Coordinates of C-alpha atoms in Angstrom, one line a residue:
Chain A
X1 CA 122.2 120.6 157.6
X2 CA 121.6 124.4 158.3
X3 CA 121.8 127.2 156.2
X4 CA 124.6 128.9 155.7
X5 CA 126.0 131.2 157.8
X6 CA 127.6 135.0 156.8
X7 CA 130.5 136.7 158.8
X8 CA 130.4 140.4 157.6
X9 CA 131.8 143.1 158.9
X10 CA 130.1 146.7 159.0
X11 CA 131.7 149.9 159.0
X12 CA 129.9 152.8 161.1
X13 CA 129.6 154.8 157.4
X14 CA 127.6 151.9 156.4
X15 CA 124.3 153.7 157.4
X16 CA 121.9 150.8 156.1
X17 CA 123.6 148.0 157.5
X18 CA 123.9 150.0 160.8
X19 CA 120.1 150.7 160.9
X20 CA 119.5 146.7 160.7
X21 CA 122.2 145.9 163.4
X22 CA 120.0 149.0 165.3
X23 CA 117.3 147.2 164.9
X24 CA 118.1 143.7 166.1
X25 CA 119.9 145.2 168.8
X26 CA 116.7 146.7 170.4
X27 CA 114.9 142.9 169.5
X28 CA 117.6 142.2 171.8
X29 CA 116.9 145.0 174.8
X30 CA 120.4 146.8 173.8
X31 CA 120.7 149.9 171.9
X32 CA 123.2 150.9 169.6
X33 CA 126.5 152.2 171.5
X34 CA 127.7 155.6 169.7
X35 CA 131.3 154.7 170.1
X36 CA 130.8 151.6 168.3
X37 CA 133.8 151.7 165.3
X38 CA 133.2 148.2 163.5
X39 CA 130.4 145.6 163.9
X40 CA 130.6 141.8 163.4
X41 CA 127.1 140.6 161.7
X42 CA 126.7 137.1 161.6
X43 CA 123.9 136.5 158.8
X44 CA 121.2 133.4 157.9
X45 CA 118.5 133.8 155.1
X46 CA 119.4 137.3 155.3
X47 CA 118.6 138.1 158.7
X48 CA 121.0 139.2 161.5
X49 CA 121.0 136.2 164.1
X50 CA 123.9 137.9 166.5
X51 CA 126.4 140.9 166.6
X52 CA 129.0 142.4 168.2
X53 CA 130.8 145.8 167.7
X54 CA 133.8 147.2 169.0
X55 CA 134.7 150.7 170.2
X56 CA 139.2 150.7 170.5
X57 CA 139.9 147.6 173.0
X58 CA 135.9 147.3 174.0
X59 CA 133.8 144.9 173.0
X60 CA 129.7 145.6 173.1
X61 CA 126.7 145.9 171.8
X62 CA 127.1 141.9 172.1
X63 CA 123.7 140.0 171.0
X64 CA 122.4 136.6 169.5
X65 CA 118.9 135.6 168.7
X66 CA 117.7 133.6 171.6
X67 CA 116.5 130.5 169.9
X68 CA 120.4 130.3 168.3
X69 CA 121.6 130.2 171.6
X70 CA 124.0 127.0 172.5
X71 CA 124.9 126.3 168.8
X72 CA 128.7 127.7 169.1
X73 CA 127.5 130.9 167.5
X74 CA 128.9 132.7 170.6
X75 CA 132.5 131.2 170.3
X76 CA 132.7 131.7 166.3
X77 CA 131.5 135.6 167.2
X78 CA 133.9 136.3 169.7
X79 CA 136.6 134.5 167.8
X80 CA 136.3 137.2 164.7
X81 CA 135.8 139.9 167.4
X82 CA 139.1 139.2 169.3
X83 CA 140.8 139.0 165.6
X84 CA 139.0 142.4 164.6
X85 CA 140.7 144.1 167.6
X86 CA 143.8 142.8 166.9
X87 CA 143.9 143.8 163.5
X88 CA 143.0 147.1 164.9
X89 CA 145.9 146.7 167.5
X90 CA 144.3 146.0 170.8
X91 CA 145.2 143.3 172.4
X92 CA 144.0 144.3 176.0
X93 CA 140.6 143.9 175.5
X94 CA 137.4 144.2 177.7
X95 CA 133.6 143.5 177.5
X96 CA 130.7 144.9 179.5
X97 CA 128.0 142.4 179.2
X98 CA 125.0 141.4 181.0
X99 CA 125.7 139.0 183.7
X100 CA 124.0 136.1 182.0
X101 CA 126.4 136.2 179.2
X102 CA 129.5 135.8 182.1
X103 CA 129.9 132.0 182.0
X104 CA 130.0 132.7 177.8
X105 CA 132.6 135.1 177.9
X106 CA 134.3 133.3 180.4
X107 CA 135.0 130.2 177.5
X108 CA 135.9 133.1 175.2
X109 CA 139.6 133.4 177.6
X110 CA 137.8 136.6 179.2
X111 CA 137.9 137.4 183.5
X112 CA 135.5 138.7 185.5
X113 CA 137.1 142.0 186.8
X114 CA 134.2 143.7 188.7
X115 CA 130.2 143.0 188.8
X116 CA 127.2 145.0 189.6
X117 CA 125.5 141.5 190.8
X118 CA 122.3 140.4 188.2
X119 CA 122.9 143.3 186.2
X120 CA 126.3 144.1 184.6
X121 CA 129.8 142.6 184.7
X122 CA 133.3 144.3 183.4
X123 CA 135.5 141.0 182.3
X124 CA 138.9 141.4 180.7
X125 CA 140.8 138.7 178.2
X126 CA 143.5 137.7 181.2
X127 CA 143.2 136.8 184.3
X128 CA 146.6 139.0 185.8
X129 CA 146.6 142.2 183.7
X130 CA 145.1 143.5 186.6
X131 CA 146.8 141.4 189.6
X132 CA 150.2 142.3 187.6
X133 CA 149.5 146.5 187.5
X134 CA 148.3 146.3 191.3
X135 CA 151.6 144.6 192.0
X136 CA 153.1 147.0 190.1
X137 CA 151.5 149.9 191.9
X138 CA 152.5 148.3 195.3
X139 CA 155.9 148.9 194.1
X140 CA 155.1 152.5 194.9
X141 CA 153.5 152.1 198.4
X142 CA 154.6 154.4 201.0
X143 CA 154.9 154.5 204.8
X144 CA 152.1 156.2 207.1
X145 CA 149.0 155.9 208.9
X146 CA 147.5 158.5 206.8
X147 CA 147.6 157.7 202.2
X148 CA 145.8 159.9 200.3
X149 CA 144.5 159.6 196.9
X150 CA 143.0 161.8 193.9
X151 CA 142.0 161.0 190.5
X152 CA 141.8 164.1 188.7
X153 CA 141.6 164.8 185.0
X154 CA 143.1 168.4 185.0
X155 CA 141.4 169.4 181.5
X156 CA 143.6 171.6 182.4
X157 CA 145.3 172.2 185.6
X158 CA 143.9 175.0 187.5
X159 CA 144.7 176.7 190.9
X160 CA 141.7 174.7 192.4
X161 CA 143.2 171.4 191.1
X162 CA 146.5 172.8 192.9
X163 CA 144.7 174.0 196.0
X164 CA 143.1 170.3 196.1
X165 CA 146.6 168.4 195.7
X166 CA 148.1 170.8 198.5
X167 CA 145.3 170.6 201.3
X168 CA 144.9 166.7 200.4
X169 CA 148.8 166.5 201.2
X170 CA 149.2 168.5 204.5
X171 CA 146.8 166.1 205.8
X172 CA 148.3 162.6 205.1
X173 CA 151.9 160.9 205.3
X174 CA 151.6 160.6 202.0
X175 CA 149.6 161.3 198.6
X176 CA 149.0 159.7 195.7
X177 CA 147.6 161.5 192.8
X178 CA 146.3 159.4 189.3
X179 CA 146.1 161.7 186.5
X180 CA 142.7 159.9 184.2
X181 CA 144.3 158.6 181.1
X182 CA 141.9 158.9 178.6
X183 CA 142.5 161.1 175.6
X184 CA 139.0 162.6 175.2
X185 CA 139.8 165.3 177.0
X186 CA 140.9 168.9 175.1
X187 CA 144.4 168.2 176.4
X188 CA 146.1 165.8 175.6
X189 CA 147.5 163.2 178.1
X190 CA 151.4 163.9 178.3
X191 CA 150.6 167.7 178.4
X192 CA 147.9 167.5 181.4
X193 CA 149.9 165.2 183.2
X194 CA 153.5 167.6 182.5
X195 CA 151.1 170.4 183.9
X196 CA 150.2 168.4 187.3
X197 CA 154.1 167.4 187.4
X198 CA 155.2 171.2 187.1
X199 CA 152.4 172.5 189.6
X200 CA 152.7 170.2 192.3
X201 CA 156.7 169.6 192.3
X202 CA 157.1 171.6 195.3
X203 CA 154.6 169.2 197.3
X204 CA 157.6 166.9 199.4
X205 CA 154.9 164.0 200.4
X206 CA 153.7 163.8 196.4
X207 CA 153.7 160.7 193.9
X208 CA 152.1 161.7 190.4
X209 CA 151.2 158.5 188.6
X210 CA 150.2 158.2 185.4
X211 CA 146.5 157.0 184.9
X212 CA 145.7 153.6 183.6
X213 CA 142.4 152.1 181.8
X214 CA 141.2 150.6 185.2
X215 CA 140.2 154.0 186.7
X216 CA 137.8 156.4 185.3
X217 CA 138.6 155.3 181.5
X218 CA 136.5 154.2 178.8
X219 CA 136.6 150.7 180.1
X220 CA 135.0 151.8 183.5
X221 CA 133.0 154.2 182.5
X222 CA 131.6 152.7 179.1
X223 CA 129.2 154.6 177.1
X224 CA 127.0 151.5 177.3
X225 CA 123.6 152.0 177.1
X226 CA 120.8 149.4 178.6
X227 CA 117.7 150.0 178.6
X228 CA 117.1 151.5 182.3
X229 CA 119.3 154.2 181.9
X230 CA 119.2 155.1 185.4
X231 CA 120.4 151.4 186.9
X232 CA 123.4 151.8 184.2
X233 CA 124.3 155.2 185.6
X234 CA 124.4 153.5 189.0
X235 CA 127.0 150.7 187.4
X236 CA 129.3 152.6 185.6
X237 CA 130.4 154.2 189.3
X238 CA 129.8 151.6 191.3
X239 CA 132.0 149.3 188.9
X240 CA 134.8 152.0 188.5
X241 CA 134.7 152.1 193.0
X242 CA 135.0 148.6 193.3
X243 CA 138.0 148.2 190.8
X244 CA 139.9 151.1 192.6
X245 CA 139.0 150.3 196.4
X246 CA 139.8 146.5 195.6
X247 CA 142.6 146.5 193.1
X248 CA 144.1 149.7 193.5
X249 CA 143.6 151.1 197.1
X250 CA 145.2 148.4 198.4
X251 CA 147.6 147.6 196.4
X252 CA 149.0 151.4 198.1
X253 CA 147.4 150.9 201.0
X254 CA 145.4 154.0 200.6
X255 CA 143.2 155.2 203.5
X256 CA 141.4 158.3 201.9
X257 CA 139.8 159.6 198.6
X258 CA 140.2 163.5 198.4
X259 CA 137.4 165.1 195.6
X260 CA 136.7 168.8 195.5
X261 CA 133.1 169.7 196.6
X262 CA 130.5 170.0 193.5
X263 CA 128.3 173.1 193.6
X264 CA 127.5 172.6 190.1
X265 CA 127.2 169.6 188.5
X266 CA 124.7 166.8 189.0
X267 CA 126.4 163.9 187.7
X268 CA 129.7 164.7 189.3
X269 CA 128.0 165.3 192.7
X270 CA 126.1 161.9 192.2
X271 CA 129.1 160.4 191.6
X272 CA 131.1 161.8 194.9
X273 CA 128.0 160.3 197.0
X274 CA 128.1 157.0 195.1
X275 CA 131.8 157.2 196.2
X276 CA 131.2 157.7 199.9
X277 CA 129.4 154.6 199.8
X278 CA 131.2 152.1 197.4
X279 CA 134.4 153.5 199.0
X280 CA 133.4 152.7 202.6
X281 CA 130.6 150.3 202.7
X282 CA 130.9 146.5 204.9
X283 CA 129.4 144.7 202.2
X284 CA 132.9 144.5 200.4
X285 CA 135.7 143.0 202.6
X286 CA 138.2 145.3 201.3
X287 CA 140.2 147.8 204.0
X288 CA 137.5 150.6 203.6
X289 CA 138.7 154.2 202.3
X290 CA 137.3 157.6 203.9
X291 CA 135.8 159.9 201.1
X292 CA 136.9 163.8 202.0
X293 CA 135.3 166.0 200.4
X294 CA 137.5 169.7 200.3
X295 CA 135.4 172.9 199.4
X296 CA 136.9 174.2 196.5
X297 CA 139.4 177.1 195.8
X298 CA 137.0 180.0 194.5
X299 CA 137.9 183.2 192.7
X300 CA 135.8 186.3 193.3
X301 CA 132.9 183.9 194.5
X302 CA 133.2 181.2 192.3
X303 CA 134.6 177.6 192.5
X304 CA 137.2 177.5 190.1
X305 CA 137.0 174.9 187.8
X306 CA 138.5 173.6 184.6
X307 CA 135.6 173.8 182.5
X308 CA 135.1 177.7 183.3
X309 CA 138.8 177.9 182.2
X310 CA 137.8 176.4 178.8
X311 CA 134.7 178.5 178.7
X312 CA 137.1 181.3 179.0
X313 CA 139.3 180.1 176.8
X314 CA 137.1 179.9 173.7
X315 CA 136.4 183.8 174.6
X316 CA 140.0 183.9 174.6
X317 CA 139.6 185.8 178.1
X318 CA 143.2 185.4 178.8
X319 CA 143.1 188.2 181.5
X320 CA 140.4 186.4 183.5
X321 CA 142.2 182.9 183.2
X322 CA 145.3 184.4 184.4
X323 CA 143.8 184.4 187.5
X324 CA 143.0 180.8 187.6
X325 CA 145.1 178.6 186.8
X326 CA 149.1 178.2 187.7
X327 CA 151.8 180.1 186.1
X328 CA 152.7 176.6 184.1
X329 CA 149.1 176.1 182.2
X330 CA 149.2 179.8 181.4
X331 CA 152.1 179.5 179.5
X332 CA 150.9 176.6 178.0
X333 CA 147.6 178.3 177.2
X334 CA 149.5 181.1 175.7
X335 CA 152.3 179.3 173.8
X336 CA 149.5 176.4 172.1
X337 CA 147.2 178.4 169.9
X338 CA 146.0 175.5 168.6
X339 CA 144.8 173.9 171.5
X340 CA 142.9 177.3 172.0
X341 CA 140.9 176.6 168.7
X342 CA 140.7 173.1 169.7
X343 CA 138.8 174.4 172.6
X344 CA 136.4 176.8 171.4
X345 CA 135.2 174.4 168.6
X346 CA 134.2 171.6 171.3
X347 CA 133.2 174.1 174.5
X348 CA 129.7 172.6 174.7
X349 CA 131.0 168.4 174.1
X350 CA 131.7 166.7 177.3
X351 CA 132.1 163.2 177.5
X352 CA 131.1 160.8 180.6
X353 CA 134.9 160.5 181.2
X354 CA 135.2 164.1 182.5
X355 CA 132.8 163.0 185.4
X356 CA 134.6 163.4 188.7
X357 CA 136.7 166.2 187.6
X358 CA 137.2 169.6 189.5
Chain B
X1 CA 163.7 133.5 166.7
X2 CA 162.6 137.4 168.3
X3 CA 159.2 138.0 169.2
X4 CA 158.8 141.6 168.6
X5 CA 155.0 142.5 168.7
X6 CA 151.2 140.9 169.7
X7 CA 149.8 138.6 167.7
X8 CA 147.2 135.9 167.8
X9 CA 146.5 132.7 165.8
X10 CA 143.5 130.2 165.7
X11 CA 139.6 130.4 166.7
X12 CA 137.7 129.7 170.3
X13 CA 135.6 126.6 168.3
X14 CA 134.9 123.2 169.1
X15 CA 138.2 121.1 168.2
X16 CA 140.8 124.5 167.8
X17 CA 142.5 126.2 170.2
X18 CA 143.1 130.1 170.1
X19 CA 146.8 131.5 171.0
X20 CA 147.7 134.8 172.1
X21 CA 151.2 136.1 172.3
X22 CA 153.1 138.8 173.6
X23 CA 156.5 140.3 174.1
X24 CA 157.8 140.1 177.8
X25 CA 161.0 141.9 178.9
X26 CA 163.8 139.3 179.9
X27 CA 163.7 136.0 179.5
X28 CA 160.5 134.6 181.0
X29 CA 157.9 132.0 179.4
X30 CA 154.7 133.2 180.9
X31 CA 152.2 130.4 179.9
X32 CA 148.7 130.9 181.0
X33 CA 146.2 128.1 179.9
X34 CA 142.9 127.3 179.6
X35 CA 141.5 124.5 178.8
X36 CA 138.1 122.4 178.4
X37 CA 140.8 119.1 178.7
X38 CA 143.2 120.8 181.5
X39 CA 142.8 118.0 183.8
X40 CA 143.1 115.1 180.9
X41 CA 146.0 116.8 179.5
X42 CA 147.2 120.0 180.5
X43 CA 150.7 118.9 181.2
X44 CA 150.7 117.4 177.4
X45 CA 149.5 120.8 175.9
X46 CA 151.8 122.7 178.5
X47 CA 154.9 120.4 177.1
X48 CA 154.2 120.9 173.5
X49 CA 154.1 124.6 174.4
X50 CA 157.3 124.7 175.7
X51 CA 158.9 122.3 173.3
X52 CA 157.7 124.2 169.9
X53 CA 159.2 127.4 172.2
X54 CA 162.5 125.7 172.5
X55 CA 162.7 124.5 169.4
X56 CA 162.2 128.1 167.6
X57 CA 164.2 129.4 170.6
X58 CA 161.7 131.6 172.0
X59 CA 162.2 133.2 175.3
X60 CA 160.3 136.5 176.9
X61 CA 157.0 136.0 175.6
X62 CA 153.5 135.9 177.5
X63 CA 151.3 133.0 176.2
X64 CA 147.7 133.0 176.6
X65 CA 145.8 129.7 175.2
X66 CA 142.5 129.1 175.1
X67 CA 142.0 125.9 174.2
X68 CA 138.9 123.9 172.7
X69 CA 140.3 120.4 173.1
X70 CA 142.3 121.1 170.2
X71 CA 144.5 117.8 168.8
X72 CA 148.9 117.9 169.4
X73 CA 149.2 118.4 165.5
X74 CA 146.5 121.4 165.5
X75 CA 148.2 123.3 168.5
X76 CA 151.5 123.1 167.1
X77 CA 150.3 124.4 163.6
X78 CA 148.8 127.1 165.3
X79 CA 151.8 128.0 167.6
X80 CA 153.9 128.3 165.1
X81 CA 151.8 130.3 163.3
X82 CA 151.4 132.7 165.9
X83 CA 155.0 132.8 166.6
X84 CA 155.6 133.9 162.9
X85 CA 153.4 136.4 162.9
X86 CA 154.2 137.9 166.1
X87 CA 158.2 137.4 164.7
X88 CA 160.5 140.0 162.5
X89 CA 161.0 136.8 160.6
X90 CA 159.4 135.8 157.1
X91 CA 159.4 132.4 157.0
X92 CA 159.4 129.9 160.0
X93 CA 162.8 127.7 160.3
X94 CA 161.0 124.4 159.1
X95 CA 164.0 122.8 159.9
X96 CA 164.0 123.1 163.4
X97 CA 160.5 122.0 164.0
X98 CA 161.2 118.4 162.9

């Protein structure tokens, strides 16, 4: 008979416990993920012998002590896990794992979605949440040789997002723009994607959809740390391309990506070259997608961009930001004092999920 | 009996069977299984499924099962008690079940 085992459950307050979880998670060649809300511990004589944590619908931070492996440890953690969530009202989950945890997962009711091959895969707990919103989005194909697409976060919608939406449009039959879902943005969701509604009515050749958690979301884009912090850089883009060209491009039969050009910004410049090639490259079978780059609207010199609106906006510069941004998002600058605050108190915080944005 | 929200009953272990449910507009039974015993006796599972759903007359629902080789008498005790969870109801309608 073995000892017995302990199912406990640790709060992120519980600084302590955390530090122990920490600890075997290192053991383990993980480290702790910062947007972890709740752990799972599963306990023996005391010691940690596996984990699990979860951060809204994503599971990580996913370990067991080797020599435990094959005992049904796995099944009885992910069994509390997928209860956790529930009780905390997701029911679409996902996991980032290793790939050697796949075939595991996979008895656990979770899919393979996308895979960085030996290193990381992205599964999710059905195997047509996915198929079904491609199917869905099909709905919305249109006609023409030429389909555009953008995924923008507008954070918030400036005259270079709107410069972007109208030069991307005049040259395709049609465009399709995805407005990133995620609320970790300053604005919230409905009011940056009533913004991009207002400002690009008057495009004829226009669909505005809203964004869903298979493109740039937390799921994608997981703060999810391994050890080589470059190769996981790598992943979270090159998962988040293969998800849209294969799923999503498709499913509208889009031809070309539209991004503004990045003067500034490392990551985001990174991330428009790793898009060139995911986007395009023979090594997946998928109808390839042309990356366009557009050089971006500028305003006595410089780009305009939304993070220099918020900049602005926590000097409370309104006379410079009048300049850059549509008549709509100034009014909504001016009539939401809150947001304003909002804004000047988290100027400096931006999370991975505004990568990719104007 | 109205399913009105997401629910889940049961554990992923050896011998149980885990059931996921979900509210579906109109009046489809969308049964998604998998099992380590499909091929022995995924049409049994499948018909117990849909009989325990008949019997409670449920309709528009997504079912996701992940079973464990889980015995008839443990897979209907744990769809119904995903069902009354997932329900507005507060007790299940024994009666029906027999």
């Amino acid at each position: 008979m073995y000892n017995s085992t302990i199912f406990s459950r640790v709060k992120r307050s519980e600084y302590k416990k955390i530090a122990e979880i920490t600890k075997f998670l290192r053991k383990n060649d993980l480290n702790i993920d910062t947007s972890v809300e709740e752990f799972i511990t599963v306990m023996r004589d005391s010691q940690i012998i596996a984990c699990g944590g979860i951060a809204d619908n994503i599971i990580k931070c996913i370990a067991i002590n080797e020599e435990l492996r094959g005992e049904g440890i796995a099944l009885s953690l992910a069994t509390e896990l997928v209860n956790l969530a529930y009780e905390r009202h997701h029911s679409h989950l996902f996991i980032y794992t290793k790939t050697q945890n796949e075939v595991l997962f996979r008895q656990c009711g979770f899919f393979p979605i996308a895979s960085v091959p030996g290193i990381v895969v992205l599964m999710e707990n059905s195997n047509c949440r996915l198929h079904r919103y491609s199917q869905q989005l099909a709905t919305s194909r249109q006609p023409g040789e030429k389909i555009g697409c953008i995924i923008m976060n507008a954070n918030p919608f400036t005259l270079g997002h709107q410069y972007l939406v109208q030069q991307a449009a005049a040259q395709c039959d049609w465009l399709h723009l995805f407005l990133v879902k995620e609320n970790t943005s300053t604005f919230p969701y409905v009011d940056r994607l009533r913004l991009v509604t207002e400002g690009t009515a008057n495009i004829p050749n226009l669909t505005v959809h809203p964004g869903s958690e298979y493109m740039i979301s937390r799921a994608t884009f997981p703060c999810y740390f391994i050890k080589e912090q470059g190769i996981v850089d790598n992943c979270y883009t090159e998962i988040d391309l293969k998800i849209f060209r294969q799923y999503l491009a498709s499913a509208l039969g889009v031809t070309h990506r539209f991004v503004g050009t990045e003067p500034f910004c490392e990551v985001t410049s990174k991330y428009n070259a790793d898009m060139r090639y995911w986007l395009n490259t023979p090594e997946l079978t998928f109808p390839p997608i042309e990356l366009v780059e557009i050089e971006r609207l500028q305003h006595e010199g410089t780009a305009i961009s939304a993070s220099w609106v918020r900049r602005l906006l926590a000097k409370k510069q309104m006379d410079v930001i009048a300049n850059l941004v549509p008549d709509c998002t100034y009014n909504y600058l001016i009539n939401n004092p809150n947001i304003r605050q909002k804004s000047a108190g988290t100027s400096s915080e931006e999370s991975v999920i505004t990568v990719g944005e104007l | 009996m109205k399913i009105v929200k997401e629910a889940v009953a049961g554990t992923l272990e050896s011998s149980d069977v885990m059931v996921r449910i979900a509210p579906l507009g109109g009046s489809e039974i969308d049964l998604q299984l998998n099992s380590s015993v499909e091929k022995q006796f995924g049409d049994a599972i499948r018909e117990t499924v849909m009989d325990t759903l008949a019997k409670l007359g449920v309709t528009g629902v997504q079912l996701i099962i992940d079973d464990k080789g889980a015995l008839d008498c443990i897979l209907r005790a744990r769809l119904q008690t995903v069902l009354l969870r997932a329900s507005d109801s507060k007790e299940l309608p024994w009666g029906a079940l027999k």
